[in-house]
XYZ file of C-alpha atoms in Angstrom:
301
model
C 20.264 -6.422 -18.557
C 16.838 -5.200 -18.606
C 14.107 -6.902 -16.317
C 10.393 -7.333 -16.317
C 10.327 -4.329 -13.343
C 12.453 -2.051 -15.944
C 9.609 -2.490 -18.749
C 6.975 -2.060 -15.839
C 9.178 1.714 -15.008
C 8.569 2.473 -18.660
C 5.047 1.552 -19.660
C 4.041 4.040 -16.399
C 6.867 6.721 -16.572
C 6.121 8.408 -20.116
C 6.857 11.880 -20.832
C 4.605 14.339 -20.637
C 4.171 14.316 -24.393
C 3.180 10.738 -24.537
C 0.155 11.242 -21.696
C -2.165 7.820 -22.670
C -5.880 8.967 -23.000
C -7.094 6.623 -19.803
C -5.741 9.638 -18.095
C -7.873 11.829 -18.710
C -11.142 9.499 -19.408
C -13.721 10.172 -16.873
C -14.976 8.482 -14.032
C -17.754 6.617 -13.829
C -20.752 7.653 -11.600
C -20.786 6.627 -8.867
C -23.445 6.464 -5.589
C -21.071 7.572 -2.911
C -19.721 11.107 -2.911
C -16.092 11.119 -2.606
C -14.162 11.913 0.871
C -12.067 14.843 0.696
C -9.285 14.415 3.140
C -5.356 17.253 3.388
C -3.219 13.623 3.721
C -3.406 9.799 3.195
C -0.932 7.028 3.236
C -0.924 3.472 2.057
C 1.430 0.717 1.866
C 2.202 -2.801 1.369
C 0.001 -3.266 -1.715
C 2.579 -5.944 -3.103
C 1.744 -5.769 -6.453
C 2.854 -8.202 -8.689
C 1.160 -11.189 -5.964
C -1.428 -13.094 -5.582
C -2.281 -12.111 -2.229
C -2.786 -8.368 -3.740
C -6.167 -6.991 -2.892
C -6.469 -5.269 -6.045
C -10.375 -4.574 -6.759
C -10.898 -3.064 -3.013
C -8.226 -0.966 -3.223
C -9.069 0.866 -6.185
C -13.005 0.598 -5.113
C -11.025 2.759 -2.218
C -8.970 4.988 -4.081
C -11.571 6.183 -6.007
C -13.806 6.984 -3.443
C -11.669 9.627 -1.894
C -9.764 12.715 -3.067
C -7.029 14.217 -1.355
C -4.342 16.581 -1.604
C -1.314 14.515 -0.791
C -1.352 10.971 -1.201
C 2.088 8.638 0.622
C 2.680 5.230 -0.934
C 4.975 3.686 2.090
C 6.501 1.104 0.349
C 6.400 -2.239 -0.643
C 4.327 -0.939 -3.399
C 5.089 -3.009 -5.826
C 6.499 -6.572 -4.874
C 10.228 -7.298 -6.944
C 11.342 -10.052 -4.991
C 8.155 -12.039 -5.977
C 8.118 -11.050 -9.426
C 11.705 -11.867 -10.059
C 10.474 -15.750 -8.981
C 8.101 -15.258 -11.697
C 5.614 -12.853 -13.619
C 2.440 -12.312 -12.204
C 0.578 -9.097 -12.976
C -2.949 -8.950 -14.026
C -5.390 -6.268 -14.892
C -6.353 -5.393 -11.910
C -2.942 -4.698 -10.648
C -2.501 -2.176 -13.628
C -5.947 -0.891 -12.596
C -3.877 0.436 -9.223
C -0.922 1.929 -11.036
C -3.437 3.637 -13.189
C -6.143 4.935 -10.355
C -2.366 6.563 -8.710
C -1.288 8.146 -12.006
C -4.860 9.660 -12.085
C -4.461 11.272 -9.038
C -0.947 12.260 -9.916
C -2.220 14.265 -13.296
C -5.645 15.887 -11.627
C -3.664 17.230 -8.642
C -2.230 15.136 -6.038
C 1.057 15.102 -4.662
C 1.769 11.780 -4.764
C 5.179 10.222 -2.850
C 6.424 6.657 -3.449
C 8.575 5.785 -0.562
C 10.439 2.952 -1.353
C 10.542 -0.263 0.660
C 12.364 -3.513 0.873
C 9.957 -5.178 -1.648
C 10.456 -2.580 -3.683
C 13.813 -2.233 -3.173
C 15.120 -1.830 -6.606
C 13.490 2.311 -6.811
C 15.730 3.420 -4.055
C 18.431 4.102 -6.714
C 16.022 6.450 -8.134
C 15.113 8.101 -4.768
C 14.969 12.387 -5.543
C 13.611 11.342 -9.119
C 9.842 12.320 -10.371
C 7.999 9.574 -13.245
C 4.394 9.914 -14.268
C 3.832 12.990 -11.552
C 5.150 10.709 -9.108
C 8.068 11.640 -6.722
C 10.272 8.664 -5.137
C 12.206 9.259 -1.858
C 13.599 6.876 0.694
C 11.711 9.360 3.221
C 9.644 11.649 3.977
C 8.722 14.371 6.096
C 5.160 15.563 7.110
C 3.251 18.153 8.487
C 0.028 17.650 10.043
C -2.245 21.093 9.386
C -1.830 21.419 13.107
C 1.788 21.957 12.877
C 2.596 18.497 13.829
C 6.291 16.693 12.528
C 5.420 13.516 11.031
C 8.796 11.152 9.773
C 7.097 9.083 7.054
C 9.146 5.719 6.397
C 8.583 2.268 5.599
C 9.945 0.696 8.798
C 12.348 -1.983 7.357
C 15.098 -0.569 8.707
C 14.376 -1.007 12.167
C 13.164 -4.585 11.646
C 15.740 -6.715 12.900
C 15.594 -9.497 10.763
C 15.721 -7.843 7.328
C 18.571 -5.421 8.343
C 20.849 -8.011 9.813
C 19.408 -11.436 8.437
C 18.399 -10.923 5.052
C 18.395 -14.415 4.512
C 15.462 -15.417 7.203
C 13.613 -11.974 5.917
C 13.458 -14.361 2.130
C 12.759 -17.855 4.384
C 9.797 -15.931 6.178
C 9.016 -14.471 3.385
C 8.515 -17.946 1.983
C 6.700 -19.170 4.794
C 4.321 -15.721 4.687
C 3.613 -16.633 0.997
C 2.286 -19.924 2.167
C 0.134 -18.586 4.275
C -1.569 -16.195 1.934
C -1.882 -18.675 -0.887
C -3.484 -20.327 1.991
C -5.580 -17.379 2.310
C -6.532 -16.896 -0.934
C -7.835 -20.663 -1.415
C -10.130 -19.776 1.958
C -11.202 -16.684 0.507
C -12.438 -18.096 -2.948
C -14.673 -20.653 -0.851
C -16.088 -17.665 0.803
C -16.787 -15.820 -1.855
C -18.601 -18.981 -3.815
C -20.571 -19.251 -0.269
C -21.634 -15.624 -0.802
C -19.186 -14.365 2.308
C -17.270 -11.758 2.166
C -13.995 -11.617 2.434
C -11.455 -12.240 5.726
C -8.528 -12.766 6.373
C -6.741 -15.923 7.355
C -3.724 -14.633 7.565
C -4.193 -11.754 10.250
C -6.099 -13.351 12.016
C -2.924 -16.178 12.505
C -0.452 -13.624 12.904
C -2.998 -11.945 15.865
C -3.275 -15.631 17.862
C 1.042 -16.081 17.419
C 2.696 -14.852 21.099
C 5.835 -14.427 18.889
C 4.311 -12.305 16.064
C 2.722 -10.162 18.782
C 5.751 -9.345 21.037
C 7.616 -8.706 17.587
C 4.914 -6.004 16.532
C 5.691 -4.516 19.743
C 9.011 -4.570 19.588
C 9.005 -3.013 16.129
C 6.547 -0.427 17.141
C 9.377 0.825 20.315
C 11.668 1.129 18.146
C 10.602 2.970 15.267
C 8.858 5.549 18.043
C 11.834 5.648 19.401
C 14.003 6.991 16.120
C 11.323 9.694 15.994
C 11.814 10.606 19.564
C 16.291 10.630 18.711
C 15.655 12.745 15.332
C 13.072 15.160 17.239
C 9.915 14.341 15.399
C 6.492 14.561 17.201
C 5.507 11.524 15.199
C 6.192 8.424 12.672
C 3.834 7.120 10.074
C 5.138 3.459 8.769
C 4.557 0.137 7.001
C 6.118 -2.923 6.789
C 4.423 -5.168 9.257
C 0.694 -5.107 7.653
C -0.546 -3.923 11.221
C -2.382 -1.010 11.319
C -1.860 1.052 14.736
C -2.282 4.112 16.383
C -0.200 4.222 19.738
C 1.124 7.107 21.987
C 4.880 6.002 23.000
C 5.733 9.371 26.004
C 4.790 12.301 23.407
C 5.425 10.650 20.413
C 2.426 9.154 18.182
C 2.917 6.145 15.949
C 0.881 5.046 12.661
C 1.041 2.460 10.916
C -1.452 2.208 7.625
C -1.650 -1.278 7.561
C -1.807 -3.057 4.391
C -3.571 -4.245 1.591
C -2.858 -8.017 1.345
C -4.469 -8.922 4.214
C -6.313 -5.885 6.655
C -7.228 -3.735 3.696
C -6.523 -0.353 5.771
C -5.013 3.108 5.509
C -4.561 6.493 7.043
C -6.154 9.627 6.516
C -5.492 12.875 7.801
C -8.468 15.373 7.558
C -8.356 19.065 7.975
C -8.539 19.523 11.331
C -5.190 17.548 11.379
C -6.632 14.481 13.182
C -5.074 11.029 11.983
C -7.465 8.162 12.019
C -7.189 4.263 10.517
C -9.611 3.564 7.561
C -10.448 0.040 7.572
C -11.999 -0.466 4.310
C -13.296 -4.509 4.644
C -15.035 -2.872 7.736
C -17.005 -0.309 5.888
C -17.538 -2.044 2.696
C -18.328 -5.971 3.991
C -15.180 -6.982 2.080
C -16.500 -6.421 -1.314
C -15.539 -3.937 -4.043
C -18.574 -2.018 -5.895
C -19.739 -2.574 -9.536
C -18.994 0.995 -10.454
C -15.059 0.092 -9.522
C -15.320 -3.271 -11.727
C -16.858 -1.329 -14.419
C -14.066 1.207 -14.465
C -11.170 -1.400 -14.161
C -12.892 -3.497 -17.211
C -12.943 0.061 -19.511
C -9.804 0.944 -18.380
C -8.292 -2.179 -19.595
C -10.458 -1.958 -22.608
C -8.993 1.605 -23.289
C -5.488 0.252 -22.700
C -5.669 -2.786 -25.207
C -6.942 -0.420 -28.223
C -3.301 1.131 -27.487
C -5.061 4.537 -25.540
């Protein structure tokens, strides 16, 4: 039986004879130049949520350019869409700012993560210029190993209690509905967005000894499978930490921090927190662009 995520797969995974035109259109002009970085990753976007930060992720994505782009997982998320359908615009606006990147010249790698679970089966596959692995490896320009995964498999309670992943999950969900209520009385006081949610999950003593227990042992598979380093997801914490010789990153998220990593060309890794630079509010230029690009799409482009 075909689901909602199967017509999803197809509306972004034509052939190469069926390219839409919103491929190709242009961008609009904007005031920033765009950074040029070799590498960055991103993860836990969970499309297909509420909670999705949307509008400051593409304001992101299309102010940089680089040449290989790592979506860490929990990309898009199934196990709140099979509860129920929820996908604006905007969320269509990401899938097509990452296909753009795809066709103009970026390598772009989906690693698939627990949200996302249901594209592992089609791990070693390629759609729209996109490549899906369970995976990766990278190296820095520096000659540095990086093992580039999404990190559930070393949490605990997914791998061996699926069913209190779904009841946190549950609880999580509360929290960022929670979130988003806050963040719409900000934004109708003229304040920029912040997030509830982090900053709960920063003040918990159990949260915080469970990032760090996470973080030890995903440094530690690096250090077993002789990597000099480990870029992951998962926890929507962005980190850089030095475990003996082995660095680990984390990119964060984009439900709640609104962060990534970028490598430049000197091979130095550093966090991007976007809410930081930008005050927590996506340009005009990127609502412009999402409002043609949907215009484009509904004329059947």
């Amino acid at each position: 039986m075909r689901t909602d995520v199967d017509t999803l797969l197809d509306q972004y995974t034509r052939p190469a004879t069926g390219i839409p035109a919103w491929l190709d259109l242009p961008d609009p002009k904007g005031f920033r130049p765009k950074r040029k970085y070799r590498t960055i990753w991103i993860s836990d976007i969970h499309l297909g949520t509420r909670g999705c930060n949307a509008a400051l992720l593409v304001d992101f994505l299309r102010s940089v350019q680089c040449e290989t782009l790592y979506l860490v997982g929990d990309i898009v998320d199934g196990w709140r869409l099979r509860k129920g359908w929820y996908w604006p615009d905007a969320h269509n606006e990401v899938v097509r700012r990452i296909l753009k990147m795809a066709h103009r010249g970026t390598r772009v790698v989906f690693i698939a993560g627990n949200h996302d679970e249901i594209l592992r089966d089609y791990a070693g596959l390629t759609f729209g210029g996109v490549e899906l692995a369970l995976e990766a490896v990278h190296e820095t320009i520096d000659g540095r190993k990086l093992l580039v995964t999404h990190g559930d498999a070393f949490d605990g309670v997914v791998l061996y209690h699926k069913w209190l992943a779904f009841l946190g999950d549950k609880a999580y969900s509360m929290l960022l509905r929670t979130n988003i209520a806050f963040n719409a009385v900000r934004r109708r006081l003229k304040m920029p967005y912040w997030s509830l949610s982090a900053y709960m999950k920063k003040k918990v003593k159990n949260a915080v000894q469970y990032v760090c227990s996470y973080e030890e042992a995903v440094a530690s598979e690096a250090v077993s499978r002789g990597f000099d380093g480990v870029v992951c997801g998962h926890i929507h914490c962005a980190e850089i930490r030095q475990f003996g010789g082995i660095t680990y990153y984390n990119d964060g998220d984009w439900v709640e921090s609104c962060t990534a990593l970028a490598e430049d060309f000197e091979g130095q890794i550093a966090i991007i927190d976007w809410v930081a630079e930008t005050g927590g509010h996506a340009s005009d230029m990127t609502h412009s662009e999402m409002g043609a690009a949907a215009q484009a799409a509904e004329a059947g482009a």
